[in-house]
mmCIF file of C-alpha atoms in Angstrom:
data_model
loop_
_atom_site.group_PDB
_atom_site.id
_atom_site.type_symbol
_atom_site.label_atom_id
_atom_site.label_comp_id
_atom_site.label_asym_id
_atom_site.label_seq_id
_atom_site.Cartn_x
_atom_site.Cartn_y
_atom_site.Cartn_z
ATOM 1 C CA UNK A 1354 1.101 -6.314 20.961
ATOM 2 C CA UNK A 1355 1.296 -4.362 17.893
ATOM 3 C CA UNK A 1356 3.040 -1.760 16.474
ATOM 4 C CA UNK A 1357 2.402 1.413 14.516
ATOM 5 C CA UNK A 1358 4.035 4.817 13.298
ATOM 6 C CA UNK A 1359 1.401 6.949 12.018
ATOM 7 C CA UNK A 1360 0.557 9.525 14.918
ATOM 8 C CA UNK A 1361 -2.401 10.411 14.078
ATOM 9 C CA UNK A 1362 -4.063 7.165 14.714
ATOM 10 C CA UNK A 1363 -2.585 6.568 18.129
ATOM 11 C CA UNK A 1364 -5.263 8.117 20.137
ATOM 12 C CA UNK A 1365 -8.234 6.445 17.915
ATOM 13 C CA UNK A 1366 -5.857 3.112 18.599
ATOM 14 C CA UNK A 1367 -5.450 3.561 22.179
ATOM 15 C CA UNK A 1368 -8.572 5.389 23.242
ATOM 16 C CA UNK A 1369 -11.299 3.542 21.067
ATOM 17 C CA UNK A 1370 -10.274 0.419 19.215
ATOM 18 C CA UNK A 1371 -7.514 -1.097 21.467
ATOM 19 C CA UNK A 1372 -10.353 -0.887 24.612
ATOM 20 C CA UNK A 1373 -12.980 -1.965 22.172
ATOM 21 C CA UNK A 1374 -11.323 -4.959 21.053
ATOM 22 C CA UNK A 1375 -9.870 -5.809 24.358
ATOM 23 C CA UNK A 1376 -13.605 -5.975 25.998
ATOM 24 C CA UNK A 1377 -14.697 -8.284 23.615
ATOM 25 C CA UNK A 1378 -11.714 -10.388 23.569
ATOM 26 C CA UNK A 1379 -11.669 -10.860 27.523
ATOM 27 C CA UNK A 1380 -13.303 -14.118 27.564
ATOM 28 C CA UNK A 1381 -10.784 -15.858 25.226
ATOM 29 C CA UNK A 1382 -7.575 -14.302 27.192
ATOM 30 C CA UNK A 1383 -6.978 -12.014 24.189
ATOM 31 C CA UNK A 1384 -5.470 -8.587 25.266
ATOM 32 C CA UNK A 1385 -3.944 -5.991 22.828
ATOM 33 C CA UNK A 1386 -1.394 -3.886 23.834
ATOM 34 C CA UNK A 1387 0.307 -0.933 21.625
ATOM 35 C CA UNK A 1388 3.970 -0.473 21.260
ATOM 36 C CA UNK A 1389 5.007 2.940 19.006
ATOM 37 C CA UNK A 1390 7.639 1.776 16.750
ATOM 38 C CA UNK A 1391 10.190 4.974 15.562
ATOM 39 C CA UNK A 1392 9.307 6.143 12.106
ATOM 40 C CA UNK A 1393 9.920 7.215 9.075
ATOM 41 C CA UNK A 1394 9.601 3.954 7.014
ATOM 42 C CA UNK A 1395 13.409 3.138 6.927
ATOM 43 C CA UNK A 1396 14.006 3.043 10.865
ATOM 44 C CA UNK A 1397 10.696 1.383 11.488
ATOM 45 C CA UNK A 1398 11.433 -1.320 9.131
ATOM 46 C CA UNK A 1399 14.831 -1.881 10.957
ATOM 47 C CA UNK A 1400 13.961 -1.802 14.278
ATOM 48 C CA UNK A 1401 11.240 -4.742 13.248
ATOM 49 C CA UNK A 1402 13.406 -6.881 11.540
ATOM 50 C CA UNK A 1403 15.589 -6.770 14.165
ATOM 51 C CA UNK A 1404 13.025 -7.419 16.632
ATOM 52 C CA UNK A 1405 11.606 -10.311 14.122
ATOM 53 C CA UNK A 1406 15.112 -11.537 13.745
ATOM 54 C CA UNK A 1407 15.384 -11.732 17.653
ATOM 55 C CA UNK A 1408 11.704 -13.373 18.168
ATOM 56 C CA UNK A 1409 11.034 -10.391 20.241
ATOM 57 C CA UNK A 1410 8.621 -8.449 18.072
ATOM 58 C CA UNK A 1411 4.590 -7.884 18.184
ATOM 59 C CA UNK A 1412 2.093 -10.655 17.257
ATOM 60 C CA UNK A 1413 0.683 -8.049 15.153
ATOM 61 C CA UNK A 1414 2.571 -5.627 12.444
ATOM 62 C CA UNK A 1415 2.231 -2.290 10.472
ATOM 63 C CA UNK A 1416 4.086 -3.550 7.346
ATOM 64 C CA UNK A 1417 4.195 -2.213 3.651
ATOM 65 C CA UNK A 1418 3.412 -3.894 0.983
ATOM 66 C CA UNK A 1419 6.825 -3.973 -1.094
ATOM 67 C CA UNK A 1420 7.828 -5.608 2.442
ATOM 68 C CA UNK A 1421 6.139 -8.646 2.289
ATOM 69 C CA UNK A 1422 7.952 -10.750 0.161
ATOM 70 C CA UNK A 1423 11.199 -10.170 1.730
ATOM 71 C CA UNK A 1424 9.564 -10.569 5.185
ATOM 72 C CA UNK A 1425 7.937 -14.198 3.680
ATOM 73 C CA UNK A 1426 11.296 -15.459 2.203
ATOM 74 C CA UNK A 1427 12.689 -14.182 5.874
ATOM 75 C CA UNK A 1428 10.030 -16.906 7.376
ATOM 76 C CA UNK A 1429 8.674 -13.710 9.443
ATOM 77 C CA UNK A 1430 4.933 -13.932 8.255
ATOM 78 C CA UNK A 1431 2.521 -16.446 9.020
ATOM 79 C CA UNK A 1432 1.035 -17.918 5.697
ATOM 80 C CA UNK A 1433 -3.009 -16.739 6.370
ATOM 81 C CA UNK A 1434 -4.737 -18.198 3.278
ATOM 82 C CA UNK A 1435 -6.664 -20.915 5.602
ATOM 83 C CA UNK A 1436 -8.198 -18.620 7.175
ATOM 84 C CA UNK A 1437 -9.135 -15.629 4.895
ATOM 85 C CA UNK A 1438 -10.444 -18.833 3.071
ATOM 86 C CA UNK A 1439 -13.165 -19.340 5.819
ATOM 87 C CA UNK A 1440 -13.614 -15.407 6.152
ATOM 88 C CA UNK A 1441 -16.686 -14.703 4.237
ATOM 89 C CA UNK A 1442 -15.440 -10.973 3.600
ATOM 90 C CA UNK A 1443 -12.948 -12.437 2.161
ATOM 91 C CA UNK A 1444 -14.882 -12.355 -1.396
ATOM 92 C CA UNK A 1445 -15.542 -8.911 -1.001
ATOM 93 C CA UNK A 1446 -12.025 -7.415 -1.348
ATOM 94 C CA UNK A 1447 -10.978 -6.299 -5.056
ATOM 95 C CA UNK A 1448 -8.583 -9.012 -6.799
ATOM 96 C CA UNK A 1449 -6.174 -6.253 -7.063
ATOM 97 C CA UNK A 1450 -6.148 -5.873 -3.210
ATOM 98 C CA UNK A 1451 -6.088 -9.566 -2.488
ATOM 99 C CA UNK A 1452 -3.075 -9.605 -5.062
ATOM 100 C CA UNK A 1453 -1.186 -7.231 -3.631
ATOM 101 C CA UNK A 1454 -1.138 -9.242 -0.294
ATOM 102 C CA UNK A 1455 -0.559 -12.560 -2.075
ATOM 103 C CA UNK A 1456 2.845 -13.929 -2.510
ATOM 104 C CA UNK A 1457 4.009 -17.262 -4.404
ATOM 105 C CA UNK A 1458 -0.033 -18.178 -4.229
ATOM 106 C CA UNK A 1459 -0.571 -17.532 -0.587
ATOM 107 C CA UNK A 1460 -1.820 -14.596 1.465
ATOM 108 C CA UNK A 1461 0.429 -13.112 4.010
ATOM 109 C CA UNK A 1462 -1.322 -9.857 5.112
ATOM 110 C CA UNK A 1463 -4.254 -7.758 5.399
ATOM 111 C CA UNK A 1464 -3.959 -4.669 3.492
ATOM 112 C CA UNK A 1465 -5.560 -2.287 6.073
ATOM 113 C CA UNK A 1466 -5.870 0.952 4.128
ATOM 114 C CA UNK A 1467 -5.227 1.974 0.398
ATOM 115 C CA UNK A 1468 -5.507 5.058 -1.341
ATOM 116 C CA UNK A 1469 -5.741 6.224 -5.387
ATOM 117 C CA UNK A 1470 -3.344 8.204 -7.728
ATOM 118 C CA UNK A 1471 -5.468 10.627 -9.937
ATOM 119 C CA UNK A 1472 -4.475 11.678 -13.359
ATOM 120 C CA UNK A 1473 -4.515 14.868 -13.947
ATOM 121 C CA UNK A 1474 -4.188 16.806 -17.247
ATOM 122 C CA UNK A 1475 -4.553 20.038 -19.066
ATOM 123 C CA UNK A 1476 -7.375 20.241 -21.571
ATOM 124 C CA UNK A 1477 -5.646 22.752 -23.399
ATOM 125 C CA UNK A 1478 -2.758 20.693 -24.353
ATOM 126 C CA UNK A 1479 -5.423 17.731 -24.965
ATOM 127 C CA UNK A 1480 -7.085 19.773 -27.564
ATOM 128 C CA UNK A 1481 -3.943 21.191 -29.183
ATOM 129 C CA UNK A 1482 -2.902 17.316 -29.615
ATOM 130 C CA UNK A 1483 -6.411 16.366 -30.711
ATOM 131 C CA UNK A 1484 -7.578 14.378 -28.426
ATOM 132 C CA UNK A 1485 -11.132 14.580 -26.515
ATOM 133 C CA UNK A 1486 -11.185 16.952 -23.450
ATOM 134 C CA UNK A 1487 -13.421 14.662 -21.438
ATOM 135 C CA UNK A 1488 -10.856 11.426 -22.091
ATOM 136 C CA UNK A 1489 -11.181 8.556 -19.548
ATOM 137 C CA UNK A 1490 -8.548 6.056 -20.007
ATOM 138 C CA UNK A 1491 -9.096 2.704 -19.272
ATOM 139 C CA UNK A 1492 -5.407 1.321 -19.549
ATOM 140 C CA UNK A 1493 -1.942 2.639 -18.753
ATOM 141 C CA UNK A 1494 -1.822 1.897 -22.690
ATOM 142 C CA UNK A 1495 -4.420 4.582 -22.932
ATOM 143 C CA UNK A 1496 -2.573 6.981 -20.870
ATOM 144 C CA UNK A 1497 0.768 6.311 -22.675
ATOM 145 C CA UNK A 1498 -0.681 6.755 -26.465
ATOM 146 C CA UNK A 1499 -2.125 9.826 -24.958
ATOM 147 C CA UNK A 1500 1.740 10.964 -24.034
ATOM 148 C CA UNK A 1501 2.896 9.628 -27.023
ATOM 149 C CA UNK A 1502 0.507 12.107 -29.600
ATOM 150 C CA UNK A 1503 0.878 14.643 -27.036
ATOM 151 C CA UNK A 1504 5.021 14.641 -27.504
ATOM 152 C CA UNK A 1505 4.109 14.393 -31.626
ATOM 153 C CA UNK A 1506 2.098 16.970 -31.974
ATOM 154 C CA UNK A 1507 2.290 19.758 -29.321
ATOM 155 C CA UNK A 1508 6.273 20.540 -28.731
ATOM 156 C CA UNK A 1509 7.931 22.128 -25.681
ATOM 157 C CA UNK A 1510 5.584 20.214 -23.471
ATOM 158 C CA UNK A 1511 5.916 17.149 -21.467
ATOM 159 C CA UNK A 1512 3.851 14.653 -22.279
ATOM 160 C CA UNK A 1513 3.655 12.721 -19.044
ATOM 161 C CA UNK A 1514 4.800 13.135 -15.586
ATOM 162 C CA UNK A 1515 5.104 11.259 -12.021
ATOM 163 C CA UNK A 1516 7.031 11.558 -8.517
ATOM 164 C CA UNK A 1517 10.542 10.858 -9.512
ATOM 165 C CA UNK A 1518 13.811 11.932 -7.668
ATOM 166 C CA UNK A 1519 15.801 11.400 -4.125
ATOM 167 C CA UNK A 1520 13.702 13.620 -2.733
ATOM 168 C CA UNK A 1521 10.386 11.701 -3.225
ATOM 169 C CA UNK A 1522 12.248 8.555 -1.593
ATOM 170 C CA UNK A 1523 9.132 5.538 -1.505
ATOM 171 C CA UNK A 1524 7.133 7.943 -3.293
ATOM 172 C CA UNK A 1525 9.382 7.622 -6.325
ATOM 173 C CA UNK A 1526 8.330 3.981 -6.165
ATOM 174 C CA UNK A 1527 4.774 4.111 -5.184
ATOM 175 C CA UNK A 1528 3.302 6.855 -7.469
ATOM 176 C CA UNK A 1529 6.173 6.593 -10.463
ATOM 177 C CA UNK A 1530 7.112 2.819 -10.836
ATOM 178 C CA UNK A 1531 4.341 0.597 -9.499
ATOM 179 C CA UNK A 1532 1.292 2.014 -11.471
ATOM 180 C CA UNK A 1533 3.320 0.529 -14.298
ATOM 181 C CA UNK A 1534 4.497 -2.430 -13.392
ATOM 182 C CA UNK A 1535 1.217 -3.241 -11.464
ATOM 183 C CA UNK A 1536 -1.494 -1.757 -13.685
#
């Protein structure tokens, strides 16, 4: 069994993938079955701890990322660095990706998705401060100095922003604080 909260890939899940997988699992005795877990983020987390905590839950889990330290120290995850380390895809996955599933030197998931944070700016206010219209920065350095001549040089404007607030709940997180303390 395994659980998931995003509706819109339930019927892909259940109508494709699930009978898919099933078929060519039937020889070994491998059947997967989906259970909807509640959502948002807060009541699906508690509802599989609880079910962790119990030994009741899925073989397989939706988790996020921030989760999977707390779910190692927890002794919920099984440590899978054996066998990513015989998975020849394995080497194809971005260090950054294989980091971000890697705690204390071992890999505990499979990141399943991602997506990208663009930077977006106004070329107006990047001339004004003298810097090149078609900038590319390489480094959140870059970006930063950029801010940083920006708030010299042109006032009344903010120099930088990101998803901040109580509003933006794990937004505030994802798209304000981890860019910088990931990179």
């Amino acid at each position: 069994m395994f659980p998931g909260w995003w509706g819109g890939w339930t019927d892909k899940q259940n109508n494709y993938f699930i009978p898919e997988f099933n078929k060519m699992m039937a020889e070994k005795g491998i059947k997967l079955e989906y259970v909807e877990y509640p959502a948002p983020d807060a009541t699906y987390k508690e509802k599989m701890v609880l079910d962790l905590a119990a030994g009741e839950a899925p073989d397989l889990l939706f988790i996020d990322l921030p989760w999977v330290g707390e779910l190692v120290d927890a002794e919920y995850l099984a440590d899978l660095t054996p066998k990513v380390n015989q998975w020849n895809e394995w080497d194809q996955w971005s260090p950054a990706v294989k980091g971000a599933v890697t705690f204390m030197g071992k890999v505990w998931a499979l990141q399943e998705d991602t997506d990208t944070r663009p930077i977006i700016y106004r070329k107006d206010v990047f001339a004004k401060a003298g810097i090149p219209v078609l900038w590319q920065p390489k480094s959140w350095d870059d970006l930063l100095e950029a801010a940083r001549t920006i708030k010299e040089k042109v006032p009344g404007v903010a120099p930088f922003t990101t998803h901040f607030g109580t509003t933006c709940v794990e937004c505030t997180t994802m798209n304000g604080f981890y860019p910088f303390l990931i990179g």
